[in-house]
CSV table of C-alpha atoms in Angstrom, one decimal:
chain,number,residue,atom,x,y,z
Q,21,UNK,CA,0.0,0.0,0.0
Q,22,UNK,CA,2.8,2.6,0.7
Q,23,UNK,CA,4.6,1.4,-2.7
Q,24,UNK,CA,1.6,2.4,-4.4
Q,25,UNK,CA,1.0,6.0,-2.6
Q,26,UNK,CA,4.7,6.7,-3.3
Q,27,UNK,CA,4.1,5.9,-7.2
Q,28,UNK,CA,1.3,7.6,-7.4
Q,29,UNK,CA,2.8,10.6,-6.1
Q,30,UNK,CA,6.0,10.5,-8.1
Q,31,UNK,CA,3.7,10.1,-11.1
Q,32,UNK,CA,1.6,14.0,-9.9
Q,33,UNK,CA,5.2,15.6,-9.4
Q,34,UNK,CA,6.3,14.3,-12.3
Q,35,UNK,CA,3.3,15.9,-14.3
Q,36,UNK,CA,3.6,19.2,-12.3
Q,37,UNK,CA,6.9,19.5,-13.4
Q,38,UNK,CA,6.0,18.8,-17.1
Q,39,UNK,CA,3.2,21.3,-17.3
Q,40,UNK,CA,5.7,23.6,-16.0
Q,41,UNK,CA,8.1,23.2,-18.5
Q,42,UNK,CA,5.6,23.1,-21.2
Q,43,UNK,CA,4.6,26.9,-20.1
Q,44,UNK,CA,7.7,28.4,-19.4
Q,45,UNK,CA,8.9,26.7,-23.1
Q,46,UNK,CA,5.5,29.0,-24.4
Q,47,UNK,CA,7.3,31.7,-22.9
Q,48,UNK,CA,10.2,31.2,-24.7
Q,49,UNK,CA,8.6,30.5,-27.9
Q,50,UNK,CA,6.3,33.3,-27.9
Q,51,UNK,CA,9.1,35.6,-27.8
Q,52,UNK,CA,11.6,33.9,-30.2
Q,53,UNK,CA,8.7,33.4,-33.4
Q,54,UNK,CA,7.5,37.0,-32.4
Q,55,UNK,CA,3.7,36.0,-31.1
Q,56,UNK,CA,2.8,39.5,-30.4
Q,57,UNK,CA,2.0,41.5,-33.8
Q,58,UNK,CA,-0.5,43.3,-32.8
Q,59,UNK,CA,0.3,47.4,-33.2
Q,60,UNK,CA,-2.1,48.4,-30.4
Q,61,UNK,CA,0.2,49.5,-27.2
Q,62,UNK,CA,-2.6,48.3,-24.7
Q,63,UNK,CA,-3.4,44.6,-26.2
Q,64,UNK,CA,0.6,44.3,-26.8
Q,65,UNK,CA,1.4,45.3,-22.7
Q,66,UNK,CA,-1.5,42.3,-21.9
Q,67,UNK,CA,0.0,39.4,-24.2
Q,68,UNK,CA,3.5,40.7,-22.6
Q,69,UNK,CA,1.6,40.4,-18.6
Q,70,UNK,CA,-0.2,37.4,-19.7
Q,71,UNK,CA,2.9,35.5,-21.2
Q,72,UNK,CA,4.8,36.7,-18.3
Q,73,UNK,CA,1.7,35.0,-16.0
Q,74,UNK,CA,2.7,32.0,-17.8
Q,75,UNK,CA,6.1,31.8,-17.3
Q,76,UNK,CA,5.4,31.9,-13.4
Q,77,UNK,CA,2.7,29.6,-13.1
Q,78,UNK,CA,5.6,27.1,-15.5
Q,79,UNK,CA,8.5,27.7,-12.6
Q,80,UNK,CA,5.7,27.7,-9.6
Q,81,UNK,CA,4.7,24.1,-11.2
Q,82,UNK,CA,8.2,22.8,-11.2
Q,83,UNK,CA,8.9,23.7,-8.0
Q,84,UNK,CA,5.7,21.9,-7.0
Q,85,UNK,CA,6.2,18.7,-8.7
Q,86,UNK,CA,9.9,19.0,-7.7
Q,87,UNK,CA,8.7,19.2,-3.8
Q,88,UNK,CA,6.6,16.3,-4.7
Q,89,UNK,CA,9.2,13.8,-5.9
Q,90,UNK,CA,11.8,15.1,-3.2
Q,91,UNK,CA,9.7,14.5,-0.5
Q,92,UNK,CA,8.1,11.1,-2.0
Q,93,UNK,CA,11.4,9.5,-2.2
Q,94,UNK,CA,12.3,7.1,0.7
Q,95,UNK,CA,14.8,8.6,2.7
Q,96,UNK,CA,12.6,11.5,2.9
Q,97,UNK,CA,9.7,9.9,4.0
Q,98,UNK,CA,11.4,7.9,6.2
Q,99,UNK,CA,12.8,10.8,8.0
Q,100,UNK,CA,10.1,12.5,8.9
Q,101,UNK,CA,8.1,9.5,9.7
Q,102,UNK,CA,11.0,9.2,12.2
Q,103,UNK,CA,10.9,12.7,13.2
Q,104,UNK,CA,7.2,12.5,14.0
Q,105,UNK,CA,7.6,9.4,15.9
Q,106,UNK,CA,10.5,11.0,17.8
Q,107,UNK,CA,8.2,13.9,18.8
Q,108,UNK,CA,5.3,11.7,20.0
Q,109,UNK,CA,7.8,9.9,22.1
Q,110,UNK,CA,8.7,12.9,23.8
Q,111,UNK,CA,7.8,13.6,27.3
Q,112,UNK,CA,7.6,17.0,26.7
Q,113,UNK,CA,4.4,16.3,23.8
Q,114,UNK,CA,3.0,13.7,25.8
Q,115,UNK,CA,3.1,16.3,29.1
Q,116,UNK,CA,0.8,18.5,26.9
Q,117,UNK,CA,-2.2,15.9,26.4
Q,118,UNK,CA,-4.8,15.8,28.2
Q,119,UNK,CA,-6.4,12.3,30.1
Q,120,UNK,CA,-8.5,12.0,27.5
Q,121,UNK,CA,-6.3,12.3,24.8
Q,122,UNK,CA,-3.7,10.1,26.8
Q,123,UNK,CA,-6.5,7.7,27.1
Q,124,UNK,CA,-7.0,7.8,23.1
Q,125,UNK,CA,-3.5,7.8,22.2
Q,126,UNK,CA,-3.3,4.6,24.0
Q,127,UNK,CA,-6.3,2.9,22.9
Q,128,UNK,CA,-5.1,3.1,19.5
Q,129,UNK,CA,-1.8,1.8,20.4
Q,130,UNK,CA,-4.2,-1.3,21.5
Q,131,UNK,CA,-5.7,-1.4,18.4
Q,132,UNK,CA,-2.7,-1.3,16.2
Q,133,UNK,CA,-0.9,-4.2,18.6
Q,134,UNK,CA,-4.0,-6.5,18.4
Q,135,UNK,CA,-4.8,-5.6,14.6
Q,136,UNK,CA,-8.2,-5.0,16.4
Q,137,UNK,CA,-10.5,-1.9,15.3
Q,138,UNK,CA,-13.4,-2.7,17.6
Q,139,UNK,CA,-11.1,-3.1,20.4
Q,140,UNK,CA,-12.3,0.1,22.3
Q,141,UNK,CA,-16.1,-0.3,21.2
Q,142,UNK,CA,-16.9,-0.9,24.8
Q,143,UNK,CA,-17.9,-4.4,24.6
Q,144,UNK,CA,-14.9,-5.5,24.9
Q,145,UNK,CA,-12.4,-5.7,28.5
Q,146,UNK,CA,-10.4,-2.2,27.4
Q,147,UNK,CA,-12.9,0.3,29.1
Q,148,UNK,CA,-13.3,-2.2,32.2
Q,149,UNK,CA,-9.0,-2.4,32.0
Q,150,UNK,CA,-9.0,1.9,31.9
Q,151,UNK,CA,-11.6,2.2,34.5
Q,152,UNK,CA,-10.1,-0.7,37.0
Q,153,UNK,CA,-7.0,-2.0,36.6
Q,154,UNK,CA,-4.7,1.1,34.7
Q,155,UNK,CA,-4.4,3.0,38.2
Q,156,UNK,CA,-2.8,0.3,39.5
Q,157,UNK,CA,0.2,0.7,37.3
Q,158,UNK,CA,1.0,3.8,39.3
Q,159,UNK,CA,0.0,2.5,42.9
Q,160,UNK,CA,2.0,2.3,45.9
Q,161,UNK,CA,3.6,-1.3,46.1
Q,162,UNK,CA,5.3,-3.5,48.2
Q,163,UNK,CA,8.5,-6.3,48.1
Q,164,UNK,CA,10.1,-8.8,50.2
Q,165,UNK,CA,6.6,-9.7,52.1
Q,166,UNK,CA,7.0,-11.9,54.2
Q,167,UNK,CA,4.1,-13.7,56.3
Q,168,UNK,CA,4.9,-16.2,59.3
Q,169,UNK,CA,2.1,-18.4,61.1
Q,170,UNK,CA,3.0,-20.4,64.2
Q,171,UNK,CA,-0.3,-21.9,65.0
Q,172,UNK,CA,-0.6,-24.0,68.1
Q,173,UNK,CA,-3.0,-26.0,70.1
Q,174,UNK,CA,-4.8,-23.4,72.7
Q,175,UNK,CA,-4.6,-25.0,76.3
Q,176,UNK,CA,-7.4,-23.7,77.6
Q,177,UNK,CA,-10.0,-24.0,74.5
Q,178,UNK,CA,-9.9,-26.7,72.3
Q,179,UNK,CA,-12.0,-25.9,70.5
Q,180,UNK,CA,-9.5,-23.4,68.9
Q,181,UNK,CA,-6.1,-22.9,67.7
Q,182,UNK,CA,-3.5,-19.7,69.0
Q,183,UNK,CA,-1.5,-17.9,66.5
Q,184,UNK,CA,1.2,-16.2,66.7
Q,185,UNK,CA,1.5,-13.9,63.7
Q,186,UNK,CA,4.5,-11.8,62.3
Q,187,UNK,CA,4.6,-9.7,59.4
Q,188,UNK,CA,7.2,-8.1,57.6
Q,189,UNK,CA,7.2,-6.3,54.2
Q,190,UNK,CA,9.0,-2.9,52.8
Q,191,UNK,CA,7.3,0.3,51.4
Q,192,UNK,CA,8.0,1.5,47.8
Q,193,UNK,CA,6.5,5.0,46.6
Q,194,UNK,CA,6.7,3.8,43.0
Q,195,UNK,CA,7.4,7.8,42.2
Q,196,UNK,CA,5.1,9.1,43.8
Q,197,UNK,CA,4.9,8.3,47.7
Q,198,UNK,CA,4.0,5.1,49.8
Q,199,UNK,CA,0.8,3.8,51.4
Q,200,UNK,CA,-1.1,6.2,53.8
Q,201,UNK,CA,-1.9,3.9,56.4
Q,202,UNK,CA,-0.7,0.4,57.7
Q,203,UNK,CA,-4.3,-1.5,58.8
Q,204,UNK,CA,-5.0,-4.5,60.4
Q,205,UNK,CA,-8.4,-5.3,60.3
Q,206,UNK,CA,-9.6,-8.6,60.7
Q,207,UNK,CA,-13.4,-9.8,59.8
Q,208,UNK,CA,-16.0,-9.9,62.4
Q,209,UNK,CA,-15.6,-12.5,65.4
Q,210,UNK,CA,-12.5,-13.9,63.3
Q,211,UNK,CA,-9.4,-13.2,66.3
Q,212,UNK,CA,-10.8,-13.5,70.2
Q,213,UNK,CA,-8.8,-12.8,72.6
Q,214,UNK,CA,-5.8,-10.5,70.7
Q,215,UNK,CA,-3.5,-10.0,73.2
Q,216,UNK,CA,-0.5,-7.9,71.3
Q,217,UNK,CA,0.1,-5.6,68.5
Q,218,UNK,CA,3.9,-5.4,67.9
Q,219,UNK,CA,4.7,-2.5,65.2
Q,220,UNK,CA,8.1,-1.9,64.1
Q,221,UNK,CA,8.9,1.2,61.3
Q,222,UNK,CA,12.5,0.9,60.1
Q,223,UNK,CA,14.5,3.7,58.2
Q,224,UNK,CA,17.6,5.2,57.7
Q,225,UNK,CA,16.6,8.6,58.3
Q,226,UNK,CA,14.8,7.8,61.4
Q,227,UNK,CA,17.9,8.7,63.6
Q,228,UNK,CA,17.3,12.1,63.1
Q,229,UNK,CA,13.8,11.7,64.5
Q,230,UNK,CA,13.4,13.2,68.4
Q,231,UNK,CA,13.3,11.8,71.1
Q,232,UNK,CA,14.6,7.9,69.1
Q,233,UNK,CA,17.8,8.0,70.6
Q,234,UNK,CA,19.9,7.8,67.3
Q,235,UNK,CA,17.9,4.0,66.7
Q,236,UNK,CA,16.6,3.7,63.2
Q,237,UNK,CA,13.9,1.8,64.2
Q,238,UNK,CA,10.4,2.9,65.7
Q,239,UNK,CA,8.5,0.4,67.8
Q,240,UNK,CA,4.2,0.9,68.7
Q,241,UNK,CA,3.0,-1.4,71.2
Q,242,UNK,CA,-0.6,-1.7,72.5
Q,243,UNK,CA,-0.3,1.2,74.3
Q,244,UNK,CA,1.6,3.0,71.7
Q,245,UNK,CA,-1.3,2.2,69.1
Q,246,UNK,CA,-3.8,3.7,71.5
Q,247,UNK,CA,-1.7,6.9,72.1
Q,248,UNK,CA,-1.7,7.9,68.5
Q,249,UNK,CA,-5.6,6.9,68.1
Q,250,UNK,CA,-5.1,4.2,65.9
Q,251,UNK,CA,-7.2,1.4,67.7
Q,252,UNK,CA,-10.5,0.8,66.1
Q,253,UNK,CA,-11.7,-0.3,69.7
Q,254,UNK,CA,-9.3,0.5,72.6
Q,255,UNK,CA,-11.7,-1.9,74.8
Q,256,UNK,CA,-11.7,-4.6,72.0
Q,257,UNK,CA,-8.3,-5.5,70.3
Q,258,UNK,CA,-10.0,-8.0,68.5
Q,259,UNK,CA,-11.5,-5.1,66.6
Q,260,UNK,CA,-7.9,-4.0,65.0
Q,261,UNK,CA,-6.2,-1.0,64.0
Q,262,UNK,CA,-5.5,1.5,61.5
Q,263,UNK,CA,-1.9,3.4,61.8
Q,264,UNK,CA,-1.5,6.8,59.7
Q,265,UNK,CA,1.7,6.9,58.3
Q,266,UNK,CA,1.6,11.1,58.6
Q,267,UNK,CA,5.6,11.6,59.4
Q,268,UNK,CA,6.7,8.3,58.4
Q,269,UNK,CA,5.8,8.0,55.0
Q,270,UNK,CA,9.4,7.2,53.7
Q,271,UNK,CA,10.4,5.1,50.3
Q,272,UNK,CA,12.0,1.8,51.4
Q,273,UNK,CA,10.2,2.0,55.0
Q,274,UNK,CA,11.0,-1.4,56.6
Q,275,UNK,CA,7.5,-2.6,58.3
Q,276,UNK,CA,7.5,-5.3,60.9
Q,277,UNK,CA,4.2,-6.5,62.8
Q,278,UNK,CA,3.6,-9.0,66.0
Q,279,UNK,CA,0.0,-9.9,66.8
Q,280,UNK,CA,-0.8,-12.6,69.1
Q,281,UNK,CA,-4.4,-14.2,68.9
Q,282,UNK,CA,-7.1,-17.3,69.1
Q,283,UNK,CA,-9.3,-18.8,66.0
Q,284,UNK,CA,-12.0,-21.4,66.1
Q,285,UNK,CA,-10.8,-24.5,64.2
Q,286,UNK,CA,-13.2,-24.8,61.9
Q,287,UNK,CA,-13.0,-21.3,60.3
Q,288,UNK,CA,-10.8,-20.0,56.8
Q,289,UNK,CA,-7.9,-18.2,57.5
Q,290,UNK,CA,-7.8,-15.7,54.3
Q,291,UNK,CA,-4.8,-13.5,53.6
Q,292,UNK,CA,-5.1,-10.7,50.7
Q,293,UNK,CA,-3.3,-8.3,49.1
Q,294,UNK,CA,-4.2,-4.7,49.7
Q,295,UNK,CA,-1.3,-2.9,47.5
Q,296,UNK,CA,0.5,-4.6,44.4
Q,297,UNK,CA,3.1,-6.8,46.0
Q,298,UNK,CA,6.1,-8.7,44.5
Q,299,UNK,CA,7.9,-11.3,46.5
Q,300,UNK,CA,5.5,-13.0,49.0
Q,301,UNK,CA,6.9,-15.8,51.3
Q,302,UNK,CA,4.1,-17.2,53.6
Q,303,UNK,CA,5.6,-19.9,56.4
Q,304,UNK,CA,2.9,-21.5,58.2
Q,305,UNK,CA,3.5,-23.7,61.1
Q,306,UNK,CA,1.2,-25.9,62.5
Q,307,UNK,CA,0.6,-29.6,65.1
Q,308,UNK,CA,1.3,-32.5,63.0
Q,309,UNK,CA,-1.6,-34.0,63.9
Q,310,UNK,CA,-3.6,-31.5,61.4
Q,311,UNK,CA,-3.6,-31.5,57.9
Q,312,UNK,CA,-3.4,-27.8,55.7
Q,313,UNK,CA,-6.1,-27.4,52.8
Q,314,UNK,CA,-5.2,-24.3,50.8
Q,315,UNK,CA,-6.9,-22.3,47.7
Q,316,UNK,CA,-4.5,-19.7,45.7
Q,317,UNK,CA,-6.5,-16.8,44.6
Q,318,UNK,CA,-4.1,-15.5,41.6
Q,319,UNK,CA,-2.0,-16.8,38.8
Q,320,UNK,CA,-0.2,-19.7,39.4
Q,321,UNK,CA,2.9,-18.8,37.2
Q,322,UNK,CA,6.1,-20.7,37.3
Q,323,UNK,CA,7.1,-18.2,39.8
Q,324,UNK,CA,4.8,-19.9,42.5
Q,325,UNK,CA,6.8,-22.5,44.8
Q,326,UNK,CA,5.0,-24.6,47.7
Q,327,UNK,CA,6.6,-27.0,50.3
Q,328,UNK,CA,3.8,-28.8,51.5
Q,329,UNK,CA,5.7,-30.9,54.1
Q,330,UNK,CA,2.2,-31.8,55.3
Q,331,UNK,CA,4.2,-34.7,57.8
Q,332,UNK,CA,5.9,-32.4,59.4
Q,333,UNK,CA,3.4,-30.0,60.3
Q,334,UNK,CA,4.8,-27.0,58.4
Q,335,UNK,CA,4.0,-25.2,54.8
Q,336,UNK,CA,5.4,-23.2,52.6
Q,337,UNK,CA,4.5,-20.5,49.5
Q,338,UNK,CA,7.1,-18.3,48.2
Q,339,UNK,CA,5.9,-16.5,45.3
Q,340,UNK,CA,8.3,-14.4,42.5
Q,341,UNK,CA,6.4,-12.2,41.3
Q,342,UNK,CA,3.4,-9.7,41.2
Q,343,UNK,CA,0.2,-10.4,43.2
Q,344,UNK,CA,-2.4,-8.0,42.6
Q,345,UNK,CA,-4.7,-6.1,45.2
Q,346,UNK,CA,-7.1,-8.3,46.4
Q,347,UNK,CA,-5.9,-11.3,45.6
Q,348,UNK,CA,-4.0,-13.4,47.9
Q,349,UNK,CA,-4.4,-17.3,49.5
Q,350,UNK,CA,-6.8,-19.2,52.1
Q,351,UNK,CA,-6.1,-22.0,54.2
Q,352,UNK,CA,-7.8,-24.3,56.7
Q,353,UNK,CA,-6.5,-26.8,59.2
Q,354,UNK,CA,-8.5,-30.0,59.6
Q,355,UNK,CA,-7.7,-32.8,62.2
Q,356,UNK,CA,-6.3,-36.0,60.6
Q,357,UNK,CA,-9.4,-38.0,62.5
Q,358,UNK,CA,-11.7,-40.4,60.2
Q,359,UNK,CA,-14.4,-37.8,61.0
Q,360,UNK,CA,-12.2,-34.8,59.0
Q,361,UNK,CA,-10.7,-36.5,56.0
Q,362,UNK,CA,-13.9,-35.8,53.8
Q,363,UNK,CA,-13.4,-31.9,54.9
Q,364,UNK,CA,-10.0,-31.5,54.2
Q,365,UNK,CA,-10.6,-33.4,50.7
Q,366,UNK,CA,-13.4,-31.2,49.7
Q,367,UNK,CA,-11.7,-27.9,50.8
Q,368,UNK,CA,-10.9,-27.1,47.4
Q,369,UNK,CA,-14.1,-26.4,46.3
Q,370,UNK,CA,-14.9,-23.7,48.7
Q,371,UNK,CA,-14.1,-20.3,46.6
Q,372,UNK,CA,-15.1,-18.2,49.4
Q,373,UNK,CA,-12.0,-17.1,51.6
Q,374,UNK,CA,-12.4,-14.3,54.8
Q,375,UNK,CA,-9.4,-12.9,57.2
Q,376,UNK,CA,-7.9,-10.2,57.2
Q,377,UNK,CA,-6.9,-7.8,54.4
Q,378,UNK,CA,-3.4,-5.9,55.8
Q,379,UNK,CA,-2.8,-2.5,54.4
């Protein structure tokens, strides 16, 4: 197709240049055989005006059809096709557009990768992908998360199971700046009986801080969390919290969480992502005399590892690469009792996971 358009146009220069010659010859000619015999001094200084006319419209048309062909040849054409896409490349143009035309600009980038026109009709998932899941590209994000369960037999119920949970995961601003908050908020009657909140904020600058005794690290217990409001329910642990970042909000803040805590045995214990997160380890240790039913809730990639180690009471998930807000895993602990083993082999189908989401 752009062979043909370049012939085409090579043909119309060609033929401006042609006409042009053709007049500018008349010119010539109309001198040389002595076209302009008439005696009259008016019609003689007209022929002269108009055959000068001529002349101009000759070297106006070569210049035209000379344009044409230059600019029609390859190299040409190439180069400003590469000079255009230079200056759409440009941060500079691009700072100039407005969301929508961003927004366009990038629809038709879809459409052009796909060879797909109706791509941004509506019907298809573009507009959900703009509306939804484009923000997240710009987000606040987390690395290095890592999530330890030690989950023990509770001596005084046994009808449920004590945790001990620690949490550890680093901020990134992703350009911008980090997360607002740090919440911990399990579901309703999920935790009884929360007995500590253990919050650690790590950074190189904190040194500086007052009052921190040239540590890096800032620690919130219980009591620390209720100074700076940031209990849901300072009569009800079980209830959570909700820490505002406010001074802290560094890139590459190092958090750190302790929270201690029973669970009946028969519930879901649901873990999702609140931020996009790359690099999620998940240790969960447990009596050997349960068994551990798990459901992923995100791509299983080739980045996904498990240990099960289901004889020794202990299992593991490290996962290298990106898990997406909201997603994350759910487990259950069964007994290994004759009672149980048609629970723990029917877990799978339950698509419905609660807990916690952490912030």
């Amino acid at each position: 197709m752009s062979n043909e358009k370049n012939t085409k146009s090579l043909k119309e220069g060609w033929k401006y240049v042609s006409y042009g010659v053709i007049l500018i010859l008349l010119k010539i000619l109309s001198h040389e055989v002595h076209l302009i015999t008439i005696d009259s001094n008016t019609v003689v200084e007209i022929q002269k005006i108009f055959f000068e006319l001529v002349g101009h419209i000759g070297i106006g048309l070569i210049v035209l059809g000379s344009l044409t062909i230059v600019l029609d040849l390859g190299h040409w054409t190439t180069y400003f096709e590469e000079r255009l896409i230079s200056i759409v490349r440009r941060t500079e143009f691009l700072n100039k557009l407005s969301q929508d035309d961003l927004t366009s600009l990038q629809n038709d980038i879809f459409k052009v990768f796909f060879n797909n026109n109706k791509i941004a009709n509506g019907e298809g998932f573009l507009e959900y992908y703009n509306k939804n899941i484009k923000s997240l590209i710009g987000m606040p994000f987390r690395t290095n998360v890592n999530l330890t369960l030690n989950i023990t037999e509770c001596d005084q119920d046994n009808t449920k199971f004590k945790i001990v949970e620690t949490m550890s995961y680093i901020c990134r601003s992703n350009g911008t700046t980090i997360q607002d908050t740090i919440s911990y908020v399990p579901e309703q009657d999920e935790h009884f009986n929360t007995s500590v909140f253990n919050l650690t904020l790590c950074h190189e600058e904190f040194i500086s801080l007052p009052n921190n005794n040239s540590k890096n690290s800032i620690t919130f217990d219980n009591t620390g969390l209720q100074n700076r409001n940031a209990l849901l329910d300072s009569a009800n642990l079980n209830a959570g919290f909700n820490f505002t970042l406010q001074e802290f909000k560094k890139d590459n803040l190092s958090v750190a969480l302790r929270v201690e805590y029973l669970i009946n045995k028969n519930r879901f214990i649901g873990w999702r992502m609140s931020h996009p997160t790359n690099n999620l380890t998940i240790q969960i240790n447990f009596p050997n005399n349960c068994k551990l039913a798990r459901e992923l809730f995100f791509s299983e990639s080739n980045n996904v590892f498990e240990d099960p180690n289901e004889g020794i009471g202990s299992y593991t998930l490290i996962v290298r690469d990106w898990i997406l807000p909201d997603e994350g895993v759910a487990f259950q602990l069964t007994e290994n009792t004759a009672a149980n083993i048609g629970i723990a082999n029917s877990v799978d189908e339950v698509t419905i996971s609660s807990g916690n989401v952490s912030s």
